[in-house]
Amino acid sequence: MARPTPLSGFPEWLPAERVVETHVLDVLRRTFELHGFAGIETRAVEPVEELLRKGETSKEVYAVSRLQDEEGSQERRLGLHFDLTVPLARYVLEHAGKLVFPFKRYQIQKVWRGERPQEGRFREFIQADVDVVGSETLPFHYEVDLPLVMAEALAALPIPPVRIAVNNRKIAEGFYTGIGLTDVDGALRAIDKLAKIGPDAVAEILREDAGATPEQARLALELAAITGDDASVADRVRALGVSNDLLEEGLGELVALVEAASRRVPGTVVADLSIARGLDYYTGSVYETTLVGHEDLGSICSGGRYDSLASDGARTYPGVGLSIGVSRLVARILGGGLAAASRGVPTAVLVAVTSEEDRELSDDVAAALRARGIPADVAPTAAKFGKQIRHADRLGIPYVWFPGTDGHEVKDIRSGDQVSADPGTWAPPAEDLAVTVHRT
Amino acid sequence: MARPTPLSGFPEWLPAERVVETHVLDVLRRTFELHGFAGIETRAVEPVEELLRKGETSKEVYAVSRLQDEEGSQERRLGLHFDLTVPLARYVLEHAGKLVFPFKRYQIQKVWRGERPQEGRFREFIQADVDVVGSETLPFHYEVDLPLVMAEALAALPIPPVRIAVNNRKIAEGFYTGIGLTDVDGALRAIDKLAKIGPDAVAEILREDAGATPEQARLALELAAITGDDASVADRVRALGVSNDLLEEGLGELVALVEAASRRVPGTVVADLSIARGLDYYTGSVYETTLVGHEDLGSICSGGRYDSLASDGARTYPGVGLSIGVSRLVARILGGGLAAASRGVPTAVLVAVTSEEDRELSDDVAAALRARGIPADVAPTAAKFGKQIRHADRLGIPYVWFPGTDGHEVKDIRSGDQVSADPGTWAPPAEDLAVTVHRT
């Protein structure tokens, strides 16, 4: 086999890089569990017809099929899930009778998207989602809680601060209705282009595609220009002179969200009424998160509220949740040198081997260390000690242990300090015990 | 959407079941890291031609393809990996220049096999593998170390004791050569059927398919009948009167393995010369593991040594490793009621809400508890306290907290005991802090 070449879009990490990714996943899991989310994992495949319910994703689906499938097989066509929301909706319907609602779950799994390879996007990546799903009803306060859980999780990662921009479907829909602009989704699609093409071009699309009058277009753009992190946001919307019940409901929710956020995670959450992405399918709050100084990454954590995440006809399940694009974040941490692992292996101590006949002695030392929770390995061969120390050094292992029948010694190979030690009692300093990930 | 039905072969767990699976995965990871294995993860797909190199697996491969792939696309055909060994071999070749050898890695990931659905086998399941890969050479002692790592990992799980049966390709090949039986692989295929069809039928296959004389068939069956956990195994083989250098080398290795195992994990590893599965592709030690009392499960942890796990023409990479079929094990733990989770959510404390206006007070209590590492949740609604307590009870949450502006109280809802408490200092007993998994 010739040396293989990487597959575009399928990221893979070296051991020291994987330590960073594992650290990120551990921190997320820990935060989600502190907040009482139960972890679930769903199968990687769903019936293709379920994956295609939102027509626009069809290009992104990877179909799977048995290579030796029989002709005329009656099996359902399957595809790899492209997010964790479609599987959650199916899981809730399938297991509803055995779940307690509101159902708070986190889910950290790979997803796949059959993107065109030349776009340079990931085709396989890890997502980390939190959602709360209610049965028939879901209190508004979860729309406040969920982004704050994510803010806490992201703050615990070795990354720059994040900015969570929030908006609310009810504001846009109520406002547009209030000014007589009836093509709400068309107007949202136009506003979604604001950052890319600017207000003049958006005004043109609003008039030509969404049927807006010049005055309606002007008001829609004024609405989209409003940002802020307190109740003044609502005042500035009201100053535009539009009156509508749904608009008022949305403003109340948005202010409740930014005020609670200011109190619990100051400086993180801002209302930004230009956020339109997702407003066509979310029904309440929506969230987009950028990494300060890395805005080119796009949103690293998005989500919102669905009044009907799932429905089996008899019963409707509303939900609110957010999803972190973990692989994209990890790729930036690694590529941008934001953080690094203290070493590429878990090993704190490499036990040297004096001769192959005495390997058992080294094995016993390693076993004694492990029994006390100290990751230990034994040298591959009874080479000269200098070579054994170099092996530890190449792996970043901080300590080398020299066993002896009449006494043991352990060397910190960074400082060169060597001391007598007992395998039943010696321990490395806490900072050397486990691999750590530090900001660089 | 109607209520979905499960997909045969794709196991999925309820939250409390997933706690058990997560516990199993955490224990395995912890054990592998204590032994100095670095964790890696490989992409889920490999080029189909690499997956099909062993012809007999073709029926098991799931091919993946972009649903909207262009006609005449030049992309390579991809399939989901069916084990973690093929990806490891590719990873080693691809990244060889950046790895330190011997490369000790663990890998815990899902794999997929396109089995016929009616066979009732899993089509998606988790494997947990440890391997050591050398560059050009790999010392024999790793063939002793690796099964002992797995013995330690399995002993830490909430399952009955395991029995690791070991054999060595060199013994079979040397012995058959020594008696003039040249179709070694044919003879191994026959011996592999021993437990299923008995010695008389195997003797017939040895004679008819492997070209054995009646005497050769008798000797091959006598070899296969030998088991034991010390040097007497070699004596009993030698008593069959066959002399061969490769046989002697294999016996030396097998005895070294069982003797080291008797010392380090007594009562776990036995030599069993009837083990033939995998001997056609492994080149040294082979391992099969059964769960005592659950032999119907088949091998839950298998592996062996390859002299050429991978080769890029210029360089050969020998390896030795084992793989645990985690999903099959977890399915048995759950289905057989071998262990259970103390609760289905991570939450130790549910903070009650007196009125929606006072929700902030409850949020603050929960935040104070979480800041000290206590998983806490806040009640979904300000229902009557009895209803809030029932919600905690349904989730298995042991404590309900009642906040108050002039003092807080916390109730152990199992005993009914209620005491005054301060959110800045109170903590549950250690056994209630995190979800635990206990044998049942």
PDB file of N, CA, C and O in Angstrom, chain B residues 288-314:
ATOM      1  N   GLU B 288      -8.932 -14.676  22.508  1.00  0.00           N
ATOM      2  CA  GLU B 288     -10.399 -14.662  22.478  1.00  0.00           C
ATOM      3  C   GLU B 288     -10.884 -14.612  23.907  1.00  0.00           C
ATOM      4  O   GLU B 288     -10.334 -15.304  24.767  1.00  0.00           O
ATOM      5  N   THR B 289     -11.937 -13.839  24.154  1.00  0.00           N
ATOM      6  CA  THR B 289     -12.372 -13.614  25.537  1.00  0.00           C
ATOM      7  C   THR B 289     -13.844 -13.934  25.690  1.00  0.00           C
ATOM      8  O   THR B 289     -14.671 -13.420  24.930  1.00  0.00           O
ATOM      9  N   THR B 290     -14.165 -14.765  26.664  1.00  0.00           N
ATOM     10  CA  THR B 290     -15.578 -15.019  26.941  1.00  0.00           C
ATOM     11  C   THR B 290     -15.915 -14.536  28.342  1.00  0.00           C
ATOM     12  O   THR B 290     -15.065 -14.465  29.230  1.00  0.00           O
ATOM     13  N   LEU B 291     -17.183 -14.194  28.490  1.00  0.00           N
ATOM     14  CA  LEU B 291     -17.705 -13.722  29.762  1.00  0.00           C
ATOM     15  C   LEU B 291     -18.230 -14.965  30.472  1.00  0.00           C
ATOM     16  O   LEU B 291     -19.110 -15.664  29.945  1.00  0.00           O
ATOM     17  N   VAL B 292     -17.693 -15.248  31.659  1.00  0.00           N
ATOM     18  CA  VAL B 292     -18.054 -16.486  32.349  1.00  0.00           C
ATOM     19  C   VAL B 292     -19.549 -16.478  32.659  1.00  0.00           C
ATOM     20  O   VAL B 292     -20.075 -15.525  33.235  1.00  0.00           O
ATOM     21  N   GLY B 293     -20.222 -17.546  32.234  1.00  0.00           N
ATOM     22  CA  GLY B 293     -21.669 -17.638  32.428  1.00  0.00           C
ATOM     23  C   GLY B 293     -22.460 -17.047  31.266  1.00  0.00           C
ATOM     24  O   GLY B 293     -23.682 -17.151  31.232  1.00  0.00           O
ATOM     25  N   HIS B 294     -21.743 -16.404  30.354  1.00  0.00           N
ATOM     26  CA  HIS B 294     -22.396 -15.789  29.186  1.00  0.00           C
ATOM     27  C   HIS B 294     -21.652 -16.207  27.916  1.00  0.00           C
ATOM     28  O   HIS B 294     -21.431 -15.396  27.025  1.00  0.00           O
ATOM     29  N   GLU B 295     -21.276 -17.476  27.862  1.00  0.00           N
ATOM     30  CA  GLU B 295     -20.489 -17.952  26.725  1.00  0.00           C
ATOM     31  C   GLU B 295     -21.260 -17.849  25.411  1.00  0.00           C
ATOM     32  O   GLU B 295     -20.662 -17.781  24.334  1.00  0.00           O
ATOM     33  N   ASP B 296     -22.583 -17.806  25.519  1.00  0.00           N
ATOM     34  CA  ASP B 296     -23.418 -17.676  24.313  1.00  0.00           C
ATOM     35  C   ASP B 296     -23.163 -16.364  23.569  1.00  0.00           C
ATOM     36  O   ASP B 296     -23.476 -16.236  22.395  1.00  0.00           O
ATOM     37  N   LEU B 297     -22.598 -15.377  24.270  1.00  0.00           N
ATOM     38  CA  LEU B 297     -22.287 -14.097  23.628  1.00  0.00           C
ATOM     39  C   LEU B 297     -21.182 -14.227  22.590  1.00  0.00           C
ATOM     40  O   LEU B 297     -20.999 -13.356  21.752  1.00  0.00           O
ATOM     41  N   GLY B 298     -20.403 -15.292  22.678  1.00  0.00           N
ATOM     42  CA  GLY B 298     -19.227 -15.405  21.822  1.00  0.00           C
ATOM     43  C   GLY B 298     -18.103 -14.570  22.396  1.00  0.00           C
ATOM     44  O   GLY B 298     -18.154 -14.145  23.558  1.00  0.00           O
ATOM     45  N   SER B 299     -17.082 -14.318  21.596  1.00  0.00           N
ATOM     46  CA  SER B 299     -15.930 -13.574  22.100  1.00  0.00           C
ATOM     47  C   SER B 299     -16.278 -12.098  22.223  1.00  0.00           C
ATOM     48  O   SER B 299     -16.750 -11.477  21.279  1.00  0.00           O
ATOM     49  N   ILE B 300     -16.020 -11.535  23.404  1.00  0.00           N
ATOM     50  CA  ILE B 300     -16.304 -10.105  23.610  1.00  0.00           C
ATOM     51  C   ILE B 300     -15.056  -9.250  23.426  1.00  0.00           C
ATOM     52  O   ILE B 300     -15.128  -8.023  23.427  1.00  0.00           O
ATOM     53  N   CYS B 301     -13.898  -9.907  23.269  1.00  0.00           N
ATOM     54  CA  CYS B 301     -12.647  -9.157  23.139  1.00  0.00           C
ATOM     55  C   CYS B 301     -11.632 -10.069  22.469  1.00  0.00           C
ATOM     56  O   CYS B 301     -11.205 -11.053  23.047  1.00  0.00           O
ATOM     57  N   SER B 302     -11.283  -9.740  21.227  1.00  0.00           N
ATOM     58  CA  SER B 302     -10.401 -10.612  20.450  1.00  0.00           C
ATOM     59  C   SER B 302      -9.269  -9.806  19.840  1.00  0.00           C
ATOM     60  O   SER B 302      -9.353  -8.592  19.739  1.00  0.00           O
ATOM     61  N   GLY B 303      -8.246 -10.543  19.397  1.00  0.00           N
ATOM     62  CA  GLY B 303      -7.156  -9.852  18.713  1.00  0.00           C
ATOM     63  C   GLY B 303      -5.966 -10.761  18.544  1.00  0.00           C
ATOM     64  O   GLY B 303      -6.069 -11.988  18.688  1.00  0.00           O
ATOM     65  N   GLY B 304      -4.840 -10.149  18.251  1.00  0.00           N
ATOM     66  CA  GLY B 304      -3.650 -10.929  18.033  1.00  0.00           C
ATOM     67  C   GLY B 304      -2.526 -10.085  17.477  1.00  0.00           C
ATOM     68  O   GLY B 304      -2.617  -8.860  17.439  1.00  0.00           O
ATOM     69  N   ARG B 305      -1.472 -10.782  17.059  1.00  0.00           N
ATOM     70  CA  ARG B 305      -0.303 -10.108  16.502  1.00  0.00           C
ATOM     71  C   ARG B 305      -0.244 -10.278  14.993  1.00  0.00           C
ATOM     72  O   ARG B 305      -0.431 -11.379  14.470  1.00  0.00           O
ATOM     73  N   TYR B 306       0.034  -9.163  14.318  1.00  0.00           N
ATOM     74  CA  TYR B 306       0.318  -9.155  12.886  1.00  0.00           C
ATOM     75  C   TYR B 306       1.775  -8.768  12.676  1.00  0.00           C
ATOM     76  O   TYR B 306       2.182  -7.698  13.144  1.00  0.00           O
ATOM     77  N   ASP B 307       2.545  -9.553  11.936  1.00  0.00           N
ATOM     78  CA  ASP B 307       3.903  -9.097  11.632  1.00  0.00           C
ATOM     79  C   ASP B 307       3.888  -7.940  10.655  1.00  0.00           C
ATOM     80  O   ASP B 307       4.809  -7.138  10.613  1.00  0.00           O
ATOM     81  N   SER B 308       2.831  -7.861   9.848  1.00  0.00           N
ATOM     82  CA  SER B 308       2.719  -6.733   8.933  1.00  0.00           C
ATOM     83  C   SER B 308       1.311  -6.162   8.991  1.00  0.00           C
ATOM     84  O   SER B 308       0.459  -6.476   8.185  1.00  0.00           O
ATOM     85  N   LEU B 309       1.110  -5.307  10.015  1.00  0.00           N
ATOM     86  CA  LEU B 309      -0.190  -4.632  10.104  1.00  0.00           C
ATOM     87  C   LEU B 309      -0.339  -3.708   8.910  1.00  0.00           C
ATOM     88  O   LEU B 309      -1.408  -3.569   8.324  1.00  0.00           O
ATOM     89  N   ALA B 310       0.764  -3.061   8.549  1.00  0.00           N
ATOM     90  CA  ALA B 310       0.757  -2.127   7.427  1.00  0.00           C
ATOM     91  C   ALA B 310       2.147  -2.117   6.819  1.00  0.00           C
ATOM     92  O   ALA B 310       3.131  -2.450   7.489  1.00  0.00           O
ATOM     93  N   SER B 311       2.201  -1.732   5.545  1.00  0.00           N
ATOM     94  CA  SER B 311       3.497  -1.606   4.891  1.00  0.00           C
ATOM     95  C   SER B 311       3.359  -0.624   3.748  1.00  0.00           C
ATOM     96  O   SER B 311       2.361  -0.625   3.031  1.00  0.00           O
ATOM     97  N   ASP B 312       4.327   0.259   3.615  1.00  0.00           N
ATOM     98  CA  ASP B 312       4.283   1.202   2.496  1.00  0.00           C
ATOM     99  C   ASP B 312       5.337   0.840   1.446  1.00  0.00           C
ATOM    100  O   ASP B 312       5.747   1.663   0.647  1.00  0.00           O
ATOM    101  N   GLY B 313       5.774  -0.427   1.497  1.00  0.00           N
ATOM    102  CA  GLY B 313       6.789  -0.845   0.541  1.00  0.00           C
ATOM    103  C   GLY B 313       8.177  -0.663   1.142  1.00  0.00           C
ATOM    104  O   GLY B 313       8.943  -1.614   1.270  1.00  0.00           O
ATOM    105  N   ALA B 314       8.481   0.555   1.563  1.00  0.00           N
ATOM    106  CA  ALA B 314       9.790   0.821   2.139  1.00  0.00           C
ATOM    107  C   ALA B 314       9.892   0.287   3.563  1.00  0.00           C
ATOM    108  O   ALA B 314      10.952  -0.130   4.021  1.00  0.00           O
TER     109      ALA B 314
END
